[in-house]
CSV table of C-alpha atoms in Angstrom, one decimal:
chain,number,residue,atom,x,y,z
A,6,MET,CA,-21.3,11.2,-33.5
A,7,ALA,CA,-17.9,12.9,-33.0
A,8,ASP,CA,-14.8,10.6,-32.9
A,9,ARG,CA,-13.0,10.0,-29.5
A,10,ALA,CA,-10.2,12.5,-30.1
A,11,THR,CA,-12.8,15.3,-30.8
A,12,LEU,CA,-14.8,14.3,-27.6
A,13,GLU,CA,-11.6,14.3,-25.5
A,14,ASP,CA,-10.8,17.9,-26.8
A,15,LEU,CA,-14.4,19.0,-26.0
A,16,VAL,CA,-14.2,17.5,-22.5
A,17,ARG,CA,-10.9,19.3,-21.9
A,18,LEU,CA,-12.3,22.7,-23.1
A,19,GLN,CA,-15.5,22.3,-21.1
A,20,GLY,CA,-13.5,21.5,-18.0
A,21,GLU,CA,-11.4,24.6,-18.5
A,22,ARG,CA,-14.6,26.6,-18.9
A,23,VAL,CA,-16.0,25.3,-15.6
A,24,ARG,CA,-12.7,26.1,-13.8
A,25,ALA,CA,-12.7,29.6,-15.2
A,26,LEU,CA,-16.3,30.2,-14.1
A,27,LYS,CA,-15.4,29.1,-10.5
A,28,GLN,CA,-12.4,31.4,-10.5
A,29,GLN,CA,-14.6,34.3,-11.7
A,30,LYS,CA,-17.1,33.4,-8.9
A,31,ALA,CA,-19.9,33.1,-11.4
A,32,SER,CA,-23.5,32.3,-10.3
A,33,ALA,CA,-24.2,28.8,-9.0
A,34,GLU,CA,-26.8,28.3,-11.6
A,35,GLN,CA,-24.4,29.1,-14.4
A,36,ILE,CA,-21.7,26.8,-13.0
A,37,GLU,CA,-24.2,24.0,-12.5
A,38,GLU,CA,-25.3,24.4,-16.1
A,39,GLU,CA,-21.8,24.1,-17.4
A,40,VAL,CA,-20.9,21.2,-15.1
A,41,ALA,CA,-24.0,19.3,-16.5
A,42,LYS,CA,-22.7,19.9,-20.0
A,43,LEU,CA,-19.3,18.5,-18.9
A,44,LEU,CA,-20.8,15.4,-17.4
A,45,LYS,CA,-22.9,14.8,-20.6
A,46,LEU,CA,-19.7,15.0,-22.7
A,47,LYS,CA,-17.9,12.6,-20.3
A,48,ALA,CA,-20.8,10.2,-20.6
A,49,GLN,CA,-20.6,10.3,-24.4
A,50,LEU,CA,-16.8,9.7,-24.1
A,51,GLY,CA,-17.2,6.6,-22.0
A,52,PRO,CA,-14.4,4.4,-20.7
A,53,ASP,CA,-11.2,4.0,-22.7
A,54,GLU,CA,-11.1,0.3,-23.5
A,55,GLY,CA,-7.6,0.6,-24.7
A,56,LYS,CA,-6.3,1.7,-21.3
A,57,GLN,CA,-6.4,-1.2,-18.9
A,58,LYS,CA,-6.4,-0.5,-15.2
A,59,PHE,CA,-2.8,-0.9,-14.0
A,60,VAL,CA,-2.4,-2.9,-10.8
A,61,LEU,CA,0.7,-2.5,-8.7
A,62,LYS,CA,2.0,-5.9,-7.8
A,63,THR,CA,5.2,-8.0,-7.9
A,64,PRO,CA,5.6,-10.5,-10.7
A,65,LYS,CA,4.4,-14.1,-10.0
A,66,GLY,CA,6.9,-16.1,-8.0
A,67,THR,CA,8.5,-13.0,-6.4
A,68,ARG,CA,7.8,-11.0,-3.3
A,69,ASP,CA,8.9,-7.9,-1.3
A,70,TYR,CA,10.5,-8.2,2.1
A,71,SER,CA,9.6,-5.8,4.9
A,72,PRO,CA,12.1,-4.2,7.2
A,73,ARG,CA,11.0,-6.8,9.9
A,74,GLN,CA,11.6,-9.7,7.5
A,75,MET,CA,14.9,-8.3,6.4
A,76,ALA,CA,16.1,-7.8,10.0
A,77,VAL,CA,15.4,-11.5,10.6
A,78,ARG,CA,17.1,-12.5,7.3
A,79,GLU,CA,20.2,-10.5,8.2
A,80,LYS,CA,20.4,-12.2,11.5
A,81,VAL,CA,20.2,-15.6,9.8
A,82,PHE,CA,22.9,-14.6,7.3
A,83,ASP,CA,25.1,-13.4,10.1
A,84,VAL,CA,24.9,-16.9,11.8
A,85,ILE,CA,25.6,-18.6,8.5
A,86,ILE,CA,28.5,-16.4,7.4
A,87,SER,CA,30.0,-16.6,10.9
A,88,CYS,CA,30.1,-20.4,10.7
A,89,PHE,CA,31.6,-20.3,7.2
A,90,LYS,CA,34.4,-18.0,8.4
A,91,ARG,CA,35.0,-20.1,11.4
A,92,HIS,CA,35.8,-22.9,9.0
A,93,GLY,CA,38.2,-20.8,7.0
A,94,ALA,CA,36.1,-20.0,3.9
A,95,GLU,CA,36.6,-17.1,1.5
A,96,VAL,CA,33.8,-15.3,-0.2
A,97,ILE,CA,33.3,-14.7,-4.0
A,98,ASP,CA,30.7,-13.2,-6.2
A,99,THR,CA,29.7,-13.9,-9.8
A,100,PRO,CA,27.5,-12.2,-12.4
A,101,VAL,CA,23.7,-12.7,-12.0
A,102,PHE,CA,23.7,-13.8,-15.7
A,103,GLU,CA,26.0,-16.2,-17.5
A,104,LEU,CA,26.6,-17.1,-21.2
A,105,LYS,CA,23.8,-19.5,-22.1
A,106,GLU,CA,26.2,-22.1,-23.3
A,107,THR,CA,27.8,-22.2,-19.8
A,108,LEU,CA,24.5,-23.3,-18.2
A,109,THR,CA,23.2,-25.5,-21.0
A,110,GLY,CA,23.2,-29.2,-20.3
A,111,LYS,CA,24.1,-29.0,-16.6
A,112,TYR,CA,20.7,-29.4,-15.0
A,113,GLY,CA,19.1,-32.4,-16.7
A,114,GLU,CA,15.3,-32.1,-16.8
A,115,ASP,CA,15.4,-28.9,-14.9
A,116,SER,CA,17.2,-27.1,-17.8
A,117,LYS,CA,13.7,-26.0,-19.0
A,118,LEU,CA,13.5,-23.8,-15.9
A,119,ILE,CA,16.4,-21.6,-16.9
A,120,TYR,CA,15.5,-18.0,-17.7
A,121,ASP,CA,16.9,-17.0,-21.1
A,122,LEU,CA,17.5,-13.3,-21.7
A,123,LYS,CA,16.7,-11.4,-25.0
A,124,ASP,CA,19.8,-11.2,-27.3
A,125,GLN,CA,21.7,-8.1,-26.6
A,126,GLY,CA,24.5,-7.5,-29.0
A,127,GLY,CA,25.3,-11.1,-30.1
A,128,GLU,CA,25.8,-12.9,-26.7
A,129,LEU,CA,23.1,-15.4,-25.7
A,130,LEU,CA,22.6,-15.0,-21.9
A,131,SER,CA,20.7,-16.7,-19.2
A,132,LEU,CA,20.0,-15.8,-15.5
A,133,ARG,CA,21.9,-18.1,-13.2
A,134,TYR,CA,19.9,-21.1,-12.1
A,135,ASP,CA,22.1,-21.8,-9.1
A,136,LEU,CA,25.6,-20.8,-7.7
A,137,THR,CA,27.4,-24.1,-8.4
A,138,VAL,CA,27.8,-23.9,-12.2
A,139,PRO,CA,29.0,-20.3,-12.0
A,140,PHE,CA,31.5,-21.4,-9.4
A,141,ALA,CA,32.8,-24.2,-11.7
A,142,ARG,CA,33.2,-21.6,-14.4
A,143,TYR,CA,35.0,-19.3,-12.0
A,144,LEU,CA,37.5,-22.1,-11.1
A,145,ALA,CA,38.1,-23.0,-14.7
A,146,MET,CA,38.6,-19.4,-15.9
A,147,ASN,CA,41.0,-18.6,-13.1
A,148,LYS,CA,42.8,-22.0,-13.2
A,149,LEU,CA,42.2,-22.6,-9.5
A,150,THR,CA,42.7,-26.1,-8.1
A,151,ASN,CA,42.1,-25.5,-4.4
A,152,ILE,CA,39.7,-23.1,-2.7
A,153,LYS,CA,37.2,-23.2,0.2
A,154,ARG,CA,34.6,-20.6,-0.6
A,155,TYR,CA,31.1,-19.4,0.2
A,156,HIS,CA,28.6,-17.4,-1.9
A,157,ILE,CA,25.2,-16.1,-0.9
A,158,ALA,CA,23.2,-14.6,-3.7
A,159,LYS,CA,19.9,-14.7,-5.6
A,160,VAL,CA,19.2,-17.3,-8.3
A,161,TYR,CA,16.3,-17.6,-10.8
A,162,ARG,CA,14.0,-20.5,-11.8
A,163,ARG,CA,11.3,-20.3,-14.5
A,164,ASP,CA,8.8,-22.2,-12.4
A,165,ASN,CA,5.1,-21.8,-12.7
A,166,PRO,CA,4.1,-20.7,-9.2
A,167,ALA,CA,0.4,-21.5,-9.9
A,168,MET,CA,1.4,-25.1,-10.6
A,169,THR,CA,4.0,-25.5,-7.9
A,170,ARG,CA,2.7,-23.7,-4.9
A,171,GLY,CA,5.4,-22.4,-2.5
A,172,ARG,CA,8.0,-22.3,-5.2
A,173,TYR,CA,9.7,-18.9,-6.0
A,174,ARG,CA,11.1,-17.7,-9.3
A,175,GLU,CA,13.7,-15.6,-7.4
A,176,PHE,CA,15.3,-16.7,-4.1
A,177,TYR,CA,18.5,-16.9,-2.3
A,178,GLN,CA,20.9,-19.8,-2.3
A,179,CYS,CA,23.7,-20.2,0.2
A,180,ASP,CA,26.7,-22.2,-1.1
A,181,PHE,CA,29.7,-23.5,0.7
A,182,ASP,CA,32.2,-25.5,-1.4
A,183,ILE,CA,35.6,-27.1,-0.9
A,184,ALA,CA,37.3,-27.6,-4.2
A,185,GLY,CA,40.5,-29.6,-4.8
A,186,GLN,CA,42.1,-33.0,-4.4
A,187,PHE,CA,41.8,-34.4,-0.9
A,188,ASP,CA,41.7,-37.7,0.9
A,189,PRO,CA,38.1,-39.2,0.7
A,190,MET,CA,35.3,-38.0,2.9
A,191,ILE,CA,37.3,-35.5,5.1
A,192,PRO,CA,35.9,-32.4,3.3
A,193,ASP,CA,32.4,-34.1,3.1
A,194,ALA,CA,32.4,-34.7,6.8
A,195,GLU,CA,33.3,-31.0,7.5
A,196,CYS,CA,30.5,-29.8,5.2
A,197,LEU,CA,28.0,-32.0,7.2
A,198,LYS,CA,29.5,-30.6,10.4
A,199,ILE,CA,28.9,-27.1,9.1
A,200,MET,CA,25.3,-27.9,8.2
A,201,CYS,CA,24.6,-29.2,11.7
A,202,GLU,CA,26.3,-26.2,13.3
A,203,ILE,CA,24.2,-23.7,11.4
A,204,LEU,CA,20.9,-25.5,11.9
A,205,SER,CA,21.6,-25.9,15.6
A,206,SER,CA,22.6,-22.2,15.9
A,207,LEU,CA,19.4,-21.1,14.2
A,208,GLN,CA,17.3,-23.0,16.7
A,209,ILE,CA,14.6,-23.9,14.2
A,210,GLY,CA,13.8,-27.3,15.8
A,211,ASP,CA,15.0,-30.9,15.6
A,212,PHE,CA,16.4,-31.9,12.3
A,213,LEU,CA,17.9,-34.8,10.4
A,214,VAL,CA,20.4,-34.8,7.6
A,215,LYS,CA,19.8,-37.4,4.9
A,216,VAL,CA,22.9,-38.6,3.0
A,217,ASN,CA,23.3,-40.8,0.0
A,218,ASP,CA,25.8,-41.2,-2.9
A,219,ARG,CA,25.1,-41.0,-6.6
A,220,ARG,CA,27.4,-43.9,-7.2
A,221,ILE,CA,25.2,-46.1,-4.9
A,222,LEU,CA,22.1,-44.9,-6.8
A,223,ASP,CA,23.7,-45.6,-10.2
A,224,GLY,CA,24.9,-49.0,-9.0
A,225,THR,CA,21.4,-49.7,-7.7
A,226,PHE,CA,19.8,-48.8,-11.0
A,227,ALA,CA,22.3,-51.0,-12.9
A,228,VAL,CA,21.7,-54.1,-10.8
A,229,CYS,CA,18.0,-53.6,-11.0
A,230,GLY,CA,18.1,-53.5,-14.8
A,231,VAL,CA,17.5,-49.9,-15.6
A,232,PRO,CA,19.0,-49.0,-19.1
A,233,ASP,CA,21.9,-46.6,-19.0
A,234,SER,CA,19.9,-44.1,-21.0
A,235,LYS,CA,17.2,-43.9,-18.3
A,236,PHE,CA,19.5,-43.4,-15.3
A,237,ARG,CA,19.0,-39.6,-15.0
A,238,THR,CA,15.3,-39.6,-15.7
A,239,ILE,CA,14.6,-42.4,-13.2
A,240,CYS,CA,16.8,-40.6,-10.7
A,241,SER,CA,14.6,-37.5,-11.0
A,242,SER,CA,11.5,-39.7,-10.2
A,243,VAL,CA,13.2,-41.3,-7.1
A,244,ASP,CA,14.0,-37.8,-5.9
A,245,LYS,CA,10.2,-37.1,-5.5
A,246,LEU,CA,9.8,-39.8,-2.8
A,247,ASP,CA,10.0,-37.2,0.0
A,248,LYS,CA,6.9,-35.6,-1.4
A,249,VAL,CA,4.8,-38.4,-2.9
A,250,SER,CA,4.2,-42.1,-2.2
A,251,TRP,CA,6.2,-45.0,-3.8
A,252,GLU,CA,3.1,-46.0,-5.8
A,253,GLU,CA,3.0,-42.6,-7.5
A,254,VAL,CA,6.7,-42.7,-8.2
A,255,LYS,CA,6.4,-46.2,-9.6
A,256,SER,CA,3.5,-45.1,-11.8
A,257,GLU,CA,5.6,-42.3,-13.2
A,258,MET,CA,8.5,-44.6,-13.9
A,259,VAL,CA,6.3,-47.1,-15.7
A,260,GLY,CA,3.6,-45.0,-17.3
A,261,GLU,CA,5.6,-41.9,-18.3
A,262,LYS,CA,9.2,-43.1,-18.6
A,263,GLY,CA,8.6,-46.6,-20.0
A,264,LEU,CA,10.3,-48.6,-17.3
A,265,ALA,CA,9.3,-52.3,-16.9
A,266,PRO,CA,7.1,-52.8,-13.8
A,267,GLU,CA,9.4,-55.6,-12.4
A,268,VAL,CA,12.4,-53.3,-12.7
A,269,ALA,CA,10.6,-50.5,-10.8
A,270,ASP,CA,9.7,-53.1,-8.1
A,271,ARG,CA,13.3,-54.0,-7.7
A,272,ILE,CA,14.2,-50.3,-7.4
A,273,GLY,CA,11.5,-49.9,-4.8
A,274,ASP,CA,13.1,-52.7,-2.6
A,275,TYR,CA,16.2,-50.5,-2.3
A,276,VAL,CA,15.1,-46.9,-2.3
A,277,GLN,CA,12.6,-47.3,0.5
A,278,GLN,CA,15.4,-48.2,3.0
A,279,HIS,CA,17.0,-45.8,5.4
A,280,GLY,CA,19.2,-46.1,8.5
A,281,GLY,CA,22.7,-45.5,9.9
A,282,VAL,CA,26.0,-47.1,9.4
A,283,SER,CA,24.5,-50.6,10.0
A,284,LEU,CA,22.5,-50.2,6.8
A,285,VAL,CA,25.7,-49.3,4.9
A,286,GLU,CA,27.3,-52.5,6.3
A,287,GLN,CA,24.2,-54.5,5.3
A,288,LEU,CA,24.3,-53.3,1.7
A,289,LEU,CA,28.0,-54.0,1.5
A,290,GLN,CA,27.0,-57.7,1.9
A,291,ASP,CA,24.1,-57.4,-0.6
A,292,PRO,CA,24.7,-60.1,-3.2
A,293,LYS,CA,23.9,-57.8,-6.1
A,294,LEU,CA,25.3,-54.4,-5.0
A,295,SER,CA,28.5,-56.0,-3.7
A,296,GLN,CA,29.2,-57.1,-7.3
A,297,ASN,CA,28.8,-53.5,-8.7
A,298,LYS,CA,32.0,-51.5,-8.7
A,299,GLN,CA,30.2,-48.1,-8.4
A,300,ALA,CA,27.9,-49.1,-5.6
A,301,LEU,CA,30.8,-50.8,-3.7
A,302,GLU,CA,32.9,-47.6,-3.9
A,303,GLY,CA,30.1,-45.4,-2.8
A,304,LEU,CA,29.2,-47.7,0.2
A,305,GLY,CA,32.9,-47.9,1.2
A,306,ASP,CA,33.1,-44.1,1.3
A,307,LEU,CA,29.9,-43.8,3.2
A,308,LYS,CA,31.2,-46.2,5.8
A,309,LEU,CA,34.3,-44.0,6.2
A,310,LEU,CA,32.1,-40.9,6.3
A,311,PHE,CA,30.2,-42.2,9.2
A,312,GLU,CA,33.5,-42.8,11.1
A,313,TYR,CA,34.4,-39.2,10.7
A,314,LEU,CA,30.9,-38.0,11.6
A,315,THR,CA,31.2,-40.0,14.8
A,316,LEU,CA,34.4,-38.2,15.6
A,317,PHE,CA,32.7,-34.8,14.9
A,318,GLY,CA,29.9,-35.8,17.3
A,319,ILE,CA,27.1,-35.6,14.7
A,320,ALA,CA,26.5,-39.2,13.6
A,321,ASP,CA,23.2,-39.2,15.5
A,322,LYS,CA,21.9,-36.4,13.2
A,323,ILE,CA,22.7,-38.3,10.0
A,324,SER,CA,20.5,-40.9,8.2
A,325,PHE,CA,21.6,-42.9,5.2
A,326,ASP,CA,18.6,-42.6,2.9
A,327,LEU,CA,18.6,-44.5,-0.4
A,328,SER,CA,15.6,-42.4,-1.7
A,329,LEU,CA,17.7,-39.2,-1.7
A,330,ALA,CA,18.6,-38.7,-5.3
A,331,ARG,CA,18.9,-35.0,-6.3
A,332,GLY,CA,18.0,-34.6,-10.0
A,333,LEU,CA,20.8,-32.4,-11.2
A,334,ASP,CA,23.4,-34.0,-13.6
A,335,TYR,CA,26.4,-32.6,-11.8
A,336,TYR,CA,26.0,-34.6,-8.6
A,337,THR,CA,28.5,-37.5,-8.8
A,338,GLY,CA,29.4,-38.5,-5.2
A,339,VAL,CA,28.0,-37.9,-1.7
A,340,ILE,CA,24.7,-35.9,-1.6
A,341,TYR,CA,22.8,-34.7,1.4
A,342,GLU,CA,19.9,-32.5,2.6
A,343,ALA,CA,18.4,-31.6,5.9
A,344,VAL,CA,14.8,-32.0,7.0
A,345,LEU,CA,12.9,-30.7,10.0
A,346,LEU,CA,11.5,-33.5,12.2
A,347,GLN,CA,8.3,-31.5,13.0
A,348,PRO,CA,6.3,-28.7,11.3
A,349,PRO,CA,8.1,-25.3,11.3
A,350,ALA,CA,7.2,-23.3,14.4
A,351,GLN,CA,4.7,-20.4,13.9
A,352,ALA,CA,6.4,-17.0,13.6
A,353,LEU,CA,6.4,-15.3,17.0
A,354,LYS,CA,4.4,-12.1,17.3
A,355,GLU,CA,7.1,-10.4,19.4
A,356,LYS,CA,8.5,-7.1,18.2
A,357,VAL,CA,11.5,-7.3,16.0
A,358,ARG,CA,14.0,-4.4,15.8
A,359,THR,CA,14.5,-3.3,12.2
A,360,THR,CA,17.4,-0.9,13.0
A,361,GLU,CA,20.5,-1.0,15.2
A,362,THR,CA,20.2,2.6,16.4
A,363,GLN,CA,21.8,3.0,19.9
A,364,VAL,CA,20.7,6.5,20.7
A,365,LEU,CA,18.2,9.2,19.6
A,366,VAL,CA,19.5,12.8,19.9
A,367,ALA,CA,16.6,14.8,21.2
A,368,SER,CA,15.9,18.3,22.6
A,369,ALA,CA,13.7,19.4,25.5
A,370,GLN,CA,13.0,22.9,24.2
A,371,LYS,CA,12.5,24.7,20.9
A,372,LYS,CA,15.3,26.3,18.7
A,373,LEU,CA,17.9,23.6,19.5
A,374,LEU,CA,18.1,22.1,16.0
A,375,GLU,CA,21.7,23.3,15.5
A,376,GLU,CA,22.8,21.8,18.8
A,377,ARG,CA,21.1,18.5,17.8
A,378,LEU,CA,22.8,18.5,14.4
A,379,LYS,CA,26.3,19.2,16.0
A,380,LEU,CA,25.9,16.5,18.6
A,381,ILE,CA,24.6,13.8,16.2
A,382,SER,CA,27.5,14.5,13.9
A,383,GLU,CA,30.0,14.0,16.8
A,384,LEU,CA,28.3,10.7,17.6
A,385,TRP,CA,28.3,9.5,14.0
A,386,ASP,CA,32.0,10.4,13.7
A,387,ALA,CA,32.7,8.3,16.8
A,388,GLY,CA,31.0,5.3,15.4
A,389,ILE,CA,27.8,5.6,17.4
A,390,LYS,CA,24.5,4.5,15.6
A,391,ALA,CA,22.3,7.5,16.2
A,392,GLU,CA,19.1,9.1,14.8
A,393,LEU,CA,17.2,12.4,15.2
A,394,LEU,CA,13.7,13.4,14.2
A,395,TYR,CA,13.5,15.6,11.1
A,396,LYS,CA,11.7,18.5,12.7
A,397,LYS,CA,13.0,21.8,13.8
A,398,ASN,CA,11.1,21.8,17.1
A,399,PRO,CA,9.8,18.3,17.9
A,400,LYS,CA,7.9,17.7,21.1
A,401,LEU,CA,9.9,15.8,23.7
A,402,LEU,CA,7.0,13.3,24.2
A,403,ASN,CA,7.0,12.5,20.5
A,404,GLN,CA,10.7,11.9,20.5
A,405,LEU,CA,10.4,9.5,23.5
A,406,GLN,CA,7.5,7.7,21.9
A,407,TYR,CA,9.5,7.2,18.7
A,408,CYS,CA,12.3,5.5,20.8
A,409,GLU,CA,9.8,3.1,22.3
A,410,GLU,CA,8.2,2.2,19.0
A,411,ALA,CA,11.6,1.7,17.3
A,412,GLY,CA,13.3,-0.1,20.2
A,413,ILE,CA,16.0,2.5,20.6
A,414,PRO,CA,17.5,2.0,24.1
A,415,LEU,CA,18.9,5.5,24.9
A,416,VAL,CA,18.0,9.1,24.4
A,417,ALA,CA,20.5,11.9,24.5
A,418,ILE,CA,18.5,15.0,25.5
A,419,ILE,CA,19.8,18.5,24.9
A,420,GLY,CA,18.3,21.3,27.0
A,421,GLU,CA,19.2,25.0,27.6
A,422,GLN,CA,20.4,24.4,31.1
A,423,GLU,CA,22.4,21.3,30.0
A,424,LEU,CA,24.2,23.4,27.4
A,425,LYS,CA,25.1,26.0,30.1
A,426,ASP,CA,26.4,23.2,32.3
A,427,GLY,CA,28.3,21.4,29.6
A,428,VAL,CA,26.4,18.1,30.0
A,429,ILE,CA,23.9,15.9,28.1
A,430,LYS,CA,21.0,14.2,29.8
A,431,LEU,CA,21.2,10.5,28.9
A,432,ARG,CA,17.9,8.7,29.4
A,433,SER,CA,17.3,4.9,29.5
A,434,VAL,CA,14.1,4.3,27.5
A,435,ALA,CA,13.4,1.0,29.4
A,436,SER,CA,13.8,2.2,33.0
A,437,ARG,CA,13.2,6.0,32.3
A,438,GLU,CA,16.2,6.8,34.5
A,439,GLU,CA,18.1,9.9,33.5
A,440,VAL,CA,21.7,10.9,34.4
A,441,ASP,CA,23.7,14.0,33.4
A,442,VAL,CA,26.9,13.0,31.4
A,443,ARG,CA,29.7,15.4,30.6
A,444,ARG,CA,29.6,16.0,26.8
A,445,GLU,CA,33.2,14.8,26.4
A,446,ASP,CA,32.3,11.5,28.2
A,447,LEU,CA,29.1,10.9,26.3
A,448,VAL,CA,30.5,8.6,23.5
A,449,GLU,CA,32.2,6.3,26.0
A,450,GLU,CA,29.1,6.2,28.2
A,451,ILE,CA,26.9,5.2,25.2
A,452,LYS,CA,29.4,2.5,24.2
A,453,ARG,CA,29.5,1.2,27.7
A,454,ARG,CA,25.7,1.0,28.0
A,455,THR,CA,25.3,-0.6,24.6
A,456,SER,CA,28.2,-3.0,24.7
A,457,GLN,CA,25.9,-6.0,24.7
A,458,PRO,CA,25.0,-7.3,21.2
A,459,LEU,CA,21.7,-5.9,20.0
A,460,CYS,CA,19.0,-8.6,19.6
A,461,ILE,CA,16.9,-8.2,16.5
A,462,CYS,CA,15.0,-11.5,16.7
């Protein structure tokens, strides 16, 4: 039997013969005979096992975002950035990858989730895991001691999406930091105020912000009898209490991390408590915690924090939760995170605008492409967001239907009579009312009619 390469050549030659016969308009019988030979050769060739079928898909733990989803994201980012700027923050950016040694040792048990890149010319590099360590590197490199900054960018985690459903390998983080030497808890209170402002503005439902302090956690571990060497690993176990029961957390501490059962029980007595400033005051009187310097400092600062939160009018949104741990090694003081008090609302099926186009430049008759191009150029130069259909002679009905589908509020219609009269017919898509506007007044009329912010959500 001929080898595969020979068969492929025979199939190619036979295919060319069949095509030639068809071009020559040979008899049907002759063509059928040669086609049968071609099919026989293809059957002998069989499938190429070396060529696997290529499936178009995104890598695990990543996804595409449609124009509709991006429109919503941009609206959310606008709300967040507006709040950051209202509080006087500057914006920075850093490389998507860092020197591996910059990231090494900063994330505790999560260090295994860092994406390492292949060596390119001697530098060992890793994709950024978060935006905090790059920010610290930025401060040190530039010898900055005071800055209030925000940074919104993608970060990367080498999670196994099949094992941890709902986790992404690529996602956005939104960081706001106040770096410098300040009196205690004033910057922390402002950060919590910012968090509440943003969540309220997004209108995603009732929420609660949990707060704790790593000094309180470390002091708690110390008075409960946790060895210093196990503080970080036990901390990562406690951090799972928002997802699993205390029994499961205790089992991990004892079975996997070698903690004595009685020590785990003592930890459980503390970390299952939550409340407001009254709980802070109660723990300040705790016979064990009150004797630990770290815990005492943390509790004192939390009491001061609640005073500032009351002045900011958000104390009712804050809960002191001793189970809040955060596993990363760089947390040393106040820590906090927000949780929704009810399941997330289902996405509305209402239409979302994916563009901000204010007007479509249309024509009522044929052979008016040049006039449309001249008019839309004038509008663009004046700062108007405008579109036109990429056809020489589009039907007016098709142009109007496009506006309705895309949510474009106005149509500037050029017609032969309008050109003679020096006017443009401006049509409201919603009301279908039309008015003639002098060409020199068109820009101002469009701006007047679209002066209200465009809603895209």
